[in-house]
mmCIF file of the C-alpha atoms, coordinates in Angstrom:
data_MODEL
# 
_entry.id   MODEL 
# 
loop_
_atom_site.group_PDB 
_atom_site.id 
_atom_site.type_symbol 
_atom_site.label_atom_id 
_atom_site.label_alt_id 
_atom_site.label_comp_id 
_atom_site.label_asym_id 
_atom_site.label_entity_id 
_atom_site.label_seq_id 
_atom_site.pdbx_PDB_ins_code 
_atom_site.Cartn_x 
_atom_site.Cartn_y 
_atom_site.Cartn_z 
_atom_site.occupancy 
_atom_site.B_iso_or_equiv 
_atom_site.pdbx_formal_charge 
_atom_site.auth_seq_id 
_atom_site.auth_comp_id 
_atom_site.auth_asym_id 
_atom_site.auth_atom_id 
_atom_site.pdbx_PDB_model_num 
ATOM 1   C CA . MET A 1 1   ? -1.786  -15.455 9.759   1.00 0.00 ? 1   MET A CA 1 
ATOM 2   C CA . ARG A 1 2   ? -2.632  -11.757 9.804   1.00 0.00 ? 2   ARG A CA 1 
ATOM 3   C CA . ILE A 1 3   ? -0.819  -9.452  7.414   1.00 0.00 ? 3   ILE A CA 1 
ATOM 4   C CA . VAL A 1 4   ? -1.382  -5.707  7.460   1.00 0.00 ? 4   VAL A CA 1 
ATOM 5   C CA . TYR A 1 5   ? 0.482   -4.155  4.558   1.00 0.00 ? 5   TYR A CA 1 
ATOM 6   C CA . LEU A 1 6   ? 0.860   -0.375  4.755   1.00 0.00 ? 6   LEU A CA 1 
ATOM 7   C CA . ASP A 1 7   ? 1.428   0.927   1.259   1.00 0.00 ? 7   ASP A CA 1 
ATOM 8   C CA . LEU A 1 8   ? 2.943   4.357   1.917   1.00 0.00 ? 8   LEU A CA 1 
ATOM 9   C CA . ASP A 1 9   ? 3.540   6.000   -1.393  1.00 0.00 ? 9   ASP A CA 1 
ATOM 10  C CA . CYS A 1 10  ? 6.927   7.756   -1.679  1.00 0.00 ? 10  CYS A CA 1 
ATOM 11  C CA . MET A 1 11  ? 8.260   7.133   1.835   1.00 0.00 ? 11  MET A CA 1 
ATOM 12  C CA . ARG A 1 12  ? 11.971  6.813   2.574   1.00 0.00 ? 12  ARG A CA 1 
ATOM 13  C CA . PRO A 1 13  ? 12.890  4.373   5.349   1.00 0.00 ? 13  PRO A CA 1 
ATOM 14  C CA . ASP A 1 14  ? 15.892  6.479   6.334   1.00 0.00 ? 14  ASP A CA 1 
ATOM 15  C CA . HIS A 1 15  ? 13.461  9.175   7.525   1.00 0.00 ? 15  HIS A CA 1 
ATOM 16  C CA . PHE A 1 16  ? 11.464  6.959   9.894   1.00 0.00 ? 16  PHE A CA 1 
ATOM 17  C CA . SER A 1 17  ? 12.395  7.637   13.515  1.00 0.00 ? 17  SER A CA 1 
ATOM 18  C CA . GLY A 1 18  ? 11.577  3.986   14.300  1.00 0.00 ? 18  GLY A CA 1 
ATOM 19  C CA . LEU A 1 19  ? 14.276  2.905   11.855  1.00 0.00 ? 19  LEU A CA 1 
ATOM 20  C CA . GLY A 1 20  ? 16.987  5.144   13.270  1.00 0.00 ? 20  GLY A CA 1 
ATOM 21  C CA . TYR A 1 21  ? 16.309  8.649   11.954  1.00 0.00 ? 21  TYR A CA 1 
ATOM 22  C CA . HIS A 1 22  ? 17.413  11.177  14.597  1.00 0.00 ? 22  HIS A CA 1 
ATOM 23  C CA . ARG A 1 23  ? 14.198  13.270  14.561  1.00 0.00 ? 23  ARG A CA 1 
ATOM 24  C CA . CYS A 1 24  ? 10.803  12.029  15.749  1.00 0.00 ? 24  CYS A CA 1 
ATOM 25  C CA . THR A 1 25  ? 9.103   11.971  12.351  1.00 0.00 ? 25  THR A CA 1 
ATOM 26  C CA . THR A 1 26  ? 6.866   8.904   12.572  1.00 0.00 ? 26  THR A CA 1 
ATOM 27  C CA . PRO A 1 27  ? 5.702   8.370   16.190  1.00 0.00 ? 27  PRO A CA 1 
ATOM 28  C CA . ASN A 1 28  ? 2.600   6.327   15.290  1.00 0.00 ? 28  ASN A CA 1 
ATOM 29  C CA . LEU A 1 29  ? 4.407   4.175   12.754  1.00 0.00 ? 29  LEU A CA 1 
ATOM 30  C CA . ASP A 1 30  ? 7.220   3.613   15.256  1.00 0.00 ? 30  ASP A CA 1 
ATOM 31  C CA . GLU A 1 31  ? 4.848   1.529   17.394  1.00 0.00 ? 31  GLU A CA 1 
ATOM 32  C CA . ILE A 1 32  ? 4.055   -0.657  14.406  1.00 0.00 ? 32  ILE A CA 1 
ATOM 33  C CA . ILE A 1 33  ? 7.734   -0.924  13.518  1.00 0.00 ? 33  ILE A CA 1 
ATOM 34  C CA . ARG A 1 34  ? 8.608   -2.060  17.052  1.00 0.00 ? 34  ARG A CA 1 
ATOM 35  C CA . SER A 1 35  ? 5.932   -4.755  17.132  1.00 0.00 ? 35  SER A CA 1 
ATOM 36  C CA . GLY A 1 36  ? 6.033   -5.847  13.493  1.00 0.00 ? 36  GLY A CA 1 
ATOM 37  C CA . LEU A 1 37  ? 8.452   -7.323  11.021  1.00 0.00 ? 37  LEU A CA 1 
ATOM 38  C CA . THR A 1 38  ? 10.867  -5.064  9.163   1.00 0.00 ? 38  THR A CA 1 
ATOM 39  C CA . PHE A 1 39  ? 12.648  -6.044  5.967   1.00 0.00 ? 39  PHE A CA 1 
ATOM 40  C CA . ASN A 1 40  ? 15.986  -4.207  5.968   1.00 0.00 ? 40  ASN A CA 1 
ATOM 41  C CA . ARG A 1 41  ? 17.183  -5.377  2.562   1.00 0.00 ? 41  ARG A CA 1 
ATOM 42  C CA . CYS A 1 42  ? 14.081  -4.928  0.448   1.00 0.00 ? 42  CYS A CA 1 
ATOM 43  C CA . PHE A 1 43  ? 14.340  -2.887  -2.729  1.00 0.00 ? 43  PHE A CA 1 
ATOM 44  C CA . ALA A 1 44  ? 11.879  -1.902  -5.437  1.00 0.00 ? 44  ALA A CA 1 
ATOM 45  C CA . SER A 1 45  ? 12.804  -3.636  -8.667  1.00 0.00 ? 45  SER A CA 1 
ATOM 46  C CA . ASP A 1 46  ? 10.855  -1.215  -10.843 1.00 0.00 ? 46  ASP A CA 1 
ATOM 47  C CA . ALA A 1 47  ? 9.857   2.442   -10.679 1.00 0.00 ? 47  ALA A CA 1 
ATOM 48  C CA . PRO A 1 48  ? 7.748   4.588   -10.660 1.00 0.00 ? 48  PRO A CA 1 
ATOM 49  C CA . CYS A 1 49  ? 4.762   3.407   -8.641  1.00 0.00 ? 49  CYS A CA 1 
ATOM 50  C CA . MET A 1 50  ? 2.703   1.512   -11.250 1.00 0.00 ? 50  MET A CA 1 
ATOM 51  C CA . PRO A 1 51  ? 5.619   -0.646  -12.460 1.00 0.00 ? 51  PRO A CA 1 
ATOM 52  C CA . SER A 1 52  ? 6.751   -1.054  -8.858  1.00 0.00 ? 52  SER A CA 1 
ATOM 53  C CA . ARG A 1 53  ? 3.387   -2.409  -7.703  1.00 0.00 ? 53  ARG A CA 1 
ATOM 54  C CA . ALA A 1 54  ? 3.044   -4.590  -10.789 1.00 0.00 ? 54  ALA A CA 1 
ATOM 55  C CA . ALA A 1 55  ? 6.419   -6.156  -9.973  1.00 0.00 ? 55  ALA A CA 1 
ATOM 56  C CA . LEU A 1 56  ? 5.652   -6.484  -6.260  1.00 0.00 ? 56  LEU A CA 1 
ATOM 57  C CA . PHE A 1 57  ? 2.266   -8.151  -6.655  1.00 0.00 ? 57  PHE A CA 1 
ATOM 58  C CA . SER A 1 58  ? 3.118   -10.266 -9.725  1.00 0.00 ? 58  SER A CA 1 
ATOM 59  C CA . GLY A 1 59  ? 6.596   -11.368 -8.625  1.00 0.00 ? 59  GLY A CA 1 
ATOM 60  C CA . ARG A 1 60  ? 7.914   -10.461 -12.080 1.00 0.00 ? 60  ARG A CA 1 
ATOM 61  C CA . PHE A 1 61  ? 10.051  -7.587  -13.365 1.00 0.00 ? 61  PHE A CA 1 
ATOM 62  C CA . GLY A 1 62  ? 8.351   -5.004  -15.568 1.00 0.00 ? 62  GLY A CA 1 
ATOM 63  C CA . VAL A 1 63  ? 10.090  -6.349  -18.674 1.00 0.00 ? 63  VAL A CA 1 
ATOM 64  C CA . HIS A 1 64  ? 8.308   -9.655  -18.014 1.00 0.00 ? 64  HIS A CA 1 
ATOM 65  C CA . ASN A 1 65  ? 4.894   -8.476  -16.770 1.00 0.00 ? 65  ASN A CA 1 
ATOM 66  C CA . GLY A 1 66  ? 4.540   -5.674  -19.367 1.00 0.00 ? 66  GLY A CA 1 
ATOM 67  C CA . VAL A 1 67  ? 4.415   -2.706  -16.981 1.00 0.00 ? 67  VAL A CA 1 
ATOM 68  C CA . ALA A 1 68  ? 7.509   -0.541  -17.309 1.00 0.00 ? 68  ALA A CA 1 
ATOM 69  C CA . THR A 1 69  ? 5.866   2.895   -17.280 1.00 0.00 ? 69  THR A CA 1 
ATOM 70  C CA . HIS A 1 70  ? 2.663   4.648   -16.217 1.00 0.00 ? 70  HIS A CA 1 
ATOM 71  C CA . TRP A 1 71  ? 1.034   5.370   -19.582 1.00 0.00 ? 71  TRP A CA 1 
ATOM 72  C CA . GLY A 1 72  ? 1.186   4.304   -23.216 1.00 0.00 ? 72  GLY A CA 1 
ATOM 73  C CA . PRO A 1 73  ? 3.447   1.570   -24.606 1.00 0.00 ? 73  PRO A CA 1 
ATOM 74  C CA . GLY A 1 74  ? 4.964   -0.411  -21.775 1.00 0.00 ? 74  GLY A CA 1 
ATOM 75  C CA . SER A 1 75  ? 1.997   0.021   -19.428 1.00 0.00 ? 75  SER A CA 1 
ATOM 76  C CA . GLU A 1 76  ? -0.129  -2.986  -20.422 1.00 0.00 ? 76  GLU A CA 1 
ATOM 77  C CA . PHE A 1 77  ? -0.019  -5.739  -17.818 1.00 0.00 ? 77  PHE A CA 1 
ATOM 78  C CA . ARG A 1 78  ? 0.444   -9.239  -19.262 1.00 0.00 ? 78  ARG A CA 1 
ATOM 79  C CA . TYR A 1 79  ? -1.389  -11.521 -16.881 1.00 0.00 ? 79  TYR A CA 1 
ATOM 80  C CA . THR A 1 80  ? -0.148  -15.027 -16.290 1.00 0.00 ? 80  THR A CA 1 
ATOM 81  C CA . HIS A 1 81  ? -1.096  -17.619 -13.730 1.00 0.00 ? 81  HIS A CA 1 
ATOM 82  C CA . LYS A 1 82  ? 2.554   -18.627 -13.227 1.00 0.00 ? 82  LYS A CA 1 
ATOM 83  C CA . PRO A 1 83  ? 3.406   -17.206 -10.840 1.00 0.00 ? 83  PRO A CA 1 
ATOM 84  C CA . PRO A 1 84  ? -0.049  -16.042 -9.779  1.00 0.00 ? 84  PRO A CA 1 
ATOM 85  C CA . MET A 1 85  ? -0.595  -12.532 -8.472  1.00 0.00 ? 85  MET A CA 1 
ATOM 86  C CA . PHE A 1 86  ? 0.286   -12.462 -4.770  1.00 0.00 ? 86  PHE A CA 1 
ATOM 87  C CA . MET A 1 87  ? -3.215  -11.505 -3.613  1.00 0.00 ? 87  MET A CA 1 
ATOM 88  C CA . ARG A 1 88  ? -4.770  -14.085 -5.962  1.00 0.00 ? 88  ARG A CA 1 
ATOM 89  C CA . HIS A 1 89  ? -2.485  -16.803 -4.572  1.00 0.00 ? 89  HIS A CA 1 
ATOM 90  C CA . LEU A 1 90  ? -3.412  -15.900 -0.989  1.00 0.00 ? 90  LEU A CA 1 
ATOM 91  C CA . HIS A 1 91  ? -7.129  -15.774 -1.845  1.00 0.00 ? 91  HIS A CA 1 
ATOM 92  C CA . ALA A 1 92  ? -6.986  -19.175 -3.594  1.00 0.00 ? 92  ALA A CA 1 
ATOM 93  C CA . ASN A 1 93  ? -5.420  -20.648 -0.472  1.00 0.00 ? 93  ASN A CA 1 
ATOM 94  C CA . GLY A 1 94  ? -8.044  -19.497 2.004   1.00 0.00 ? 94  GLY A CA 1 
ATOM 95  C CA . CYS A 1 95  ? -6.688  -16.093 3.008   1.00 0.00 ? 95  CYS A CA 1 
ATOM 96  C CA . ARG A 1 96  ? -9.150  -13.185 3.053   1.00 0.00 ? 96  ARG A CA 1 
ATOM 97  C CA . THR A 1 97  ? -7.614  -10.534 0.799   1.00 0.00 ? 97  THR A CA 1 
ATOM 98  C CA . VAL A 1 98  ? -8.775  -6.968  1.419   1.00 0.00 ? 98  VAL A CA 1 
ATOM 99  C CA . SER A 1 99  ? -7.535  -3.699  -0.052  1.00 0.00 ? 99  SER A CA 1 
ATOM 100 C CA . PHE A 1 100 ? -8.426  -0.102  0.709   1.00 0.00 ? 100 PHE A CA 1 
ATOM 101 C CA . SER A 1 101 ? -6.886  1.611   -2.291  1.00 0.00 ? 101 SER A CA 1 
ATOM 102 C CA . SER A 1 102 ? -7.669  3.822   -5.265  1.00 0.00 ? 102 SER A CA 1 
ATOM 103 C CA . PHE A 1 103 ? -4.576  2.591   -7.110  1.00 0.00 ? 103 PHE A CA 1 
ATOM 104 C CA . ALA A 1 104 ? -6.467  0.840   -9.936  1.00 0.00 ? 104 ALA A CA 1 
ATOM 105 C CA . ASP A 1 105 ? -8.588  3.935   -10.466 1.00 0.00 ? 105 ASP A CA 1 
ATOM 106 C CA . ARG A 1 106 ? -5.659  6.370   -10.377 1.00 0.00 ? 106 ARG A CA 1 
ATOM 107 C CA . HIS A 1 107 ? -3.596  4.531   -12.969 1.00 0.00 ? 107 HIS A CA 1 
ATOM 108 C CA . GLN A 1 108 ? -6.305  2.651   -14.894 1.00 0.00 ? 108 GLN A CA 1 
ATOM 109 C CA . ALA A 1 109 ? -4.434  -0.418  -13.636 1.00 0.00 ? 109 ALA A CA 1 
ATOM 110 C CA . TRP A 1 110 ? -7.414  -2.749  -13.632 1.00 0.00 ? 110 TRP A CA 1 
ATOM 111 C CA . TRP A 1 111 ? -5.151  -5.793  -13.261 1.00 0.00 ? 111 TRP A CA 1 
ATOM 112 C CA . PHE A 1 112 ? -4.620  -4.630  -9.669  1.00 0.00 ? 112 PHE A CA 1 
ATOM 113 C CA . ALA A 1 113 ? -8.218  -5.593  -8.853  1.00 0.00 ? 113 ALA A CA 1 
ATOM 114 C CA . ALA A 1 114 ? -7.640  -9.296  -9.656  1.00 0.00 ? 114 ALA A CA 1 
ATOM 115 C CA . GLY A 1 115 ? -7.547  -11.477 -6.569  1.00 0.00 ? 115 GLY A CA 1 
ATOM 116 C CA . TRP A 1 116 ? -8.920  -9.237  -3.862  1.00 0.00 ? 116 TRP A CA 1 
ATOM 117 C CA . ARG A 1 117 ? -11.880 -10.715 -2.041  1.00 0.00 ? 117 ARG A CA 1 
ATOM 118 C CA . GLU A 1 118 ? -12.736 -7.144  -1.069  1.00 0.00 ? 118 GLU A CA 1 
ATOM 119 C CA . LEU A 1 119 ? -11.471 -4.102  -2.949  1.00 0.00 ? 119 LEU A CA 1 
ATOM 120 C CA . HIS A 1 120 ? -12.596 -0.841  -1.376  1.00 0.00 ? 120 HIS A CA 1 
ATOM 121 C CA . THR A 1 121 ? -12.296 2.164   -3.654  1.00 0.00 ? 121 THR A CA 1 
ATOM 122 C CA . PHE A 1 122 ? -14.100 4.418   -1.235  1.00 0.00 ? 122 PHE A CA 1 
ATOM 123 C CA . THR A 1 123 ? -13.635 7.762   -2.995  1.00 0.00 ? 123 THR A CA 1 
ATOM 124 C CA . LEU A 1 124 ? -13.461 8.794   -6.606  1.00 0.00 ? 124 LEU A CA 1 
ATOM 125 C CA . LYS A 1 125 ? -10.452 11.012  -5.952  1.00 0.00 ? 125 LYS A CA 1 
ATOM 126 C CA . GLY A 1 126 ? -7.976  8.662   -7.687  1.00 0.00 ? 126 GLY A CA 1 
ATOM 127 C CA . GLY A 1 127 ? -5.230  8.977   -5.098  1.00 0.00 ? 127 GLY A CA 1 
ATOM 128 C CA . GLY A 1 128 ? -6.292  12.424  -3.942  1.00 0.00 ? 128 GLY A CA 1 
ATOM 129 C CA . GLU A 1 129 ? -7.759  11.095  -0.697  1.00 0.00 ? 129 GLU A CA 1 
ATOM 130 C CA . ASN A 1 130 ? -5.813  11.647  2.500   1.00 0.00 ? 130 ASN A CA 1 
ATOM 131 C CA . ALA A 1 131 ? -4.989  9.279   5.350   1.00 0.00 ? 131 ALA A CA 1 
ATOM 132 C CA . ASP A 1 132 ? -7.989  10.424  7.388   1.00 0.00 ? 132 ASP A CA 1 
ATOM 133 C CA . GLU A 1 133 ? -10.304 9.300   4.584   1.00 0.00 ? 133 GLU A CA 1 
ATOM 134 C CA . VAL A 1 134 ? -8.543  5.922   4.309   1.00 0.00 ? 134 VAL A CA 1 
ATOM 135 C CA . ASN A 1 135 ? -8.695  5.402   8.061   1.00 0.00 ? 135 ASN A CA 1 
ATOM 136 C CA . ALA A 1 136 ? -12.372 6.396   8.225   1.00 0.00 ? 136 ALA A CA 1 
ATOM 137 C CA . VAL A 1 137 ? -13.260 3.259   6.253   1.00 0.00 ? 137 VAL A CA 1 
ATOM 138 C CA . ALA A 1 138 ? -10.347 0.947   7.072   1.00 0.00 ? 138 ALA A CA 1 
ATOM 139 C CA . LEU A 1 139 ? -10.376 1.245   10.871  1.00 0.00 ? 139 LEU A CA 1 
ATOM 140 C CA . PRO A 1 140 ? -14.033 0.164   11.211  1.00 0.00 ? 140 PRO A CA 1 
ATOM 141 C CA . TRP A 1 141 ? -13.210 -2.862  9.005   1.00 0.00 ? 141 TRP A CA 1 
ATOM 142 C CA . LEU A 1 142 ? -10.240 -3.667  11.247  1.00 0.00 ? 142 LEU A CA 1 
ATOM 143 C CA . GLU A 1 143 ? -12.299 -3.244  14.435  1.00 0.00 ? 143 GLU A CA 1 
ATOM 144 C CA . GLN A 1 144 ? -14.917 -5.632  13.075  1.00 0.00 ? 144 GLN A CA 1 
ATOM 145 C CA . ASN A 1 145 ? -12.544 -8.209  11.508  1.00 0.00 ? 145 ASN A CA 1 
ATOM 146 C CA . GLY A 1 146 ? -9.136  -7.713  13.125  1.00 0.00 ? 146 GLY A CA 1 
ATOM 147 C CA . GLU A 1 147 ? -9.394  -10.655 15.533  1.00 0.00 ? 147 GLU A CA 1 
ATOM 148 C CA . GLU A 1 148 ? -10.072 -13.115 12.714  1.00 0.00 ? 148 GLU A CA 1 
ATOM 149 C CA . ASP A 1 149 ? -7.260  -15.228 11.307  1.00 0.00 ? 149 ASP A CA 1 
ATOM 150 C CA . ASP A 1 150 ? -5.953  -15.512 7.788   1.00 0.00 ? 150 ASP A CA 1 
ATOM 151 C CA . TYR A 1 151 ? -6.249  -12.095 6.203   1.00 0.00 ? 151 TYR A CA 1 
ATOM 152 C CA . PHE A 1 152 ? -4.051  -9.871  4.090   1.00 0.00 ? 152 PHE A CA 1 
ATOM 153 C CA . LEU A 1 153 ? -5.094  -6.254  4.603   1.00 0.00 ? 153 LEU A CA 1 
ATOM 154 C CA . HIS A 1 154 ? -3.628  -3.729  2.150   1.00 0.00 ? 154 HIS A CA 1 
ATOM 155 C CA . LEU A 1 155 ? -3.955  -0.078  3.206   1.00 0.00 ? 155 LEU A CA 1 
ATOM 156 C CA . HIS A 1 156 ? -2.813  2.465   0.647   1.00 0.00 ? 156 HIS A CA 1 
ATOM 157 C CA . TYR A 1 157 ? -1.827  5.981   1.713   1.00 0.00 ? 157 TYR A CA 1 
ATOM 158 C CA . TRP A 1 158 ? -1.011  8.628   -0.887  1.00 0.00 ? 158 TRP A CA 1 
ATOM 159 C CA . ASP A 1 159 ? -0.293  11.604  1.379   1.00 0.00 ? 159 ASP A CA 1 
ATOM 160 C CA . PRO A 1 160 ? 3.527   11.680  0.989   1.00 0.00 ? 160 PRO A CA 1 
ATOM 161 C CA . HIS A 1 161 ? 3.139   11.528  -2.809  1.00 0.00 ? 161 HIS A CA 1 
ATOM 162 C CA . ARG A 1 162 ? 1.403   14.897  -2.971  1.00 0.00 ? 162 ARG A CA 1 
ATOM 163 C CA . ALA A 1 163 ? 2.394   18.342  -1.839  1.00 0.00 ? 163 ALA A CA 1 
ATOM 164 C CA . TYR A 1 164 ? 2.463   17.980  1.911   1.00 0.00 ? 164 TYR A CA 1 
ATOM 165 C CA . LYS A 1 165 ? 0.295   20.368  3.882   1.00 0.00 ? 165 LYS A CA 1 
ATOM 166 C CA . MET A 1 166 ? 0.643   19.808  7.582   1.00 0.00 ? 166 MET A CA 1 
ATOM 167 C CA . PRO A 1 167 ? -2.091  21.192  9.812   1.00 0.00 ? 167 PRO A CA 1 
ATOM 168 C CA . THR A 1 168 ? -0.697  24.081  11.839  1.00 0.00 ? 168 THR A CA 1 
ATOM 169 C CA . GLU A 1 169 ? -1.525  22.449  15.195  1.00 0.00 ? 169 GLU A CA 1 
ATOM 170 C CA . TRP A 1 170 ? 0.697   19.471  14.311  1.00 0.00 ? 170 TRP A CA 1 
ATOM 171 C CA . MET A 1 171 ? 3.801   21.662  14.303  1.00 0.00 ? 171 MET A CA 1 
ATOM 172 C CA . ASP A 1 172 ? 3.923   21.418  18.111  1.00 0.00 ? 172 ASP A CA 1 
ATOM 173 C CA . HIS A 1 173 ? 5.092   17.792  17.730  1.00 0.00 ? 173 HIS A CA 1 
ATOM 174 C CA . PHE A 1 174 ? 8.326   18.970  16.112  1.00 0.00 ? 174 PHE A CA 1 
ATOM 175 C CA . ASP A 1 175 ? 9.513   21.569  18.620  1.00 0.00 ? 175 ASP A CA 1 
# 
């Protein structure tokens, strides 16, 4: 089993051209959408991003895992082995778990590091890195390991979360 999980911070599925949006907004992702699996009825149980990821990877709502906000009271993860963290469960059952993400660093969410066989925090920008920087380290890993079986690859992109600055030459794609 090969799972590539694209963690695109702050994306709306109704603005993906591959999911029916009328403008061509996501041509590269459209290829992945066409050849991958899409969950059409998947909703975040908690928000903003730290509680959302805590719920996603722990399988428990924020009121049960302790993460209901980014900072201060309500941001302390209460670890339990039942159910185990998703990545920890996969790792314990022979799946190679790999993440390219600065999430733990950005939010001081050190619980996020539990269970990854490889956790690549490749910059010290705490979420300030762009997709080109993620791809510069993730694509070589994928070229070297992509044909193997049994991996869960988590790629975290922050670009949509920040003020978007599109390179001028990219504007030609939207004529």
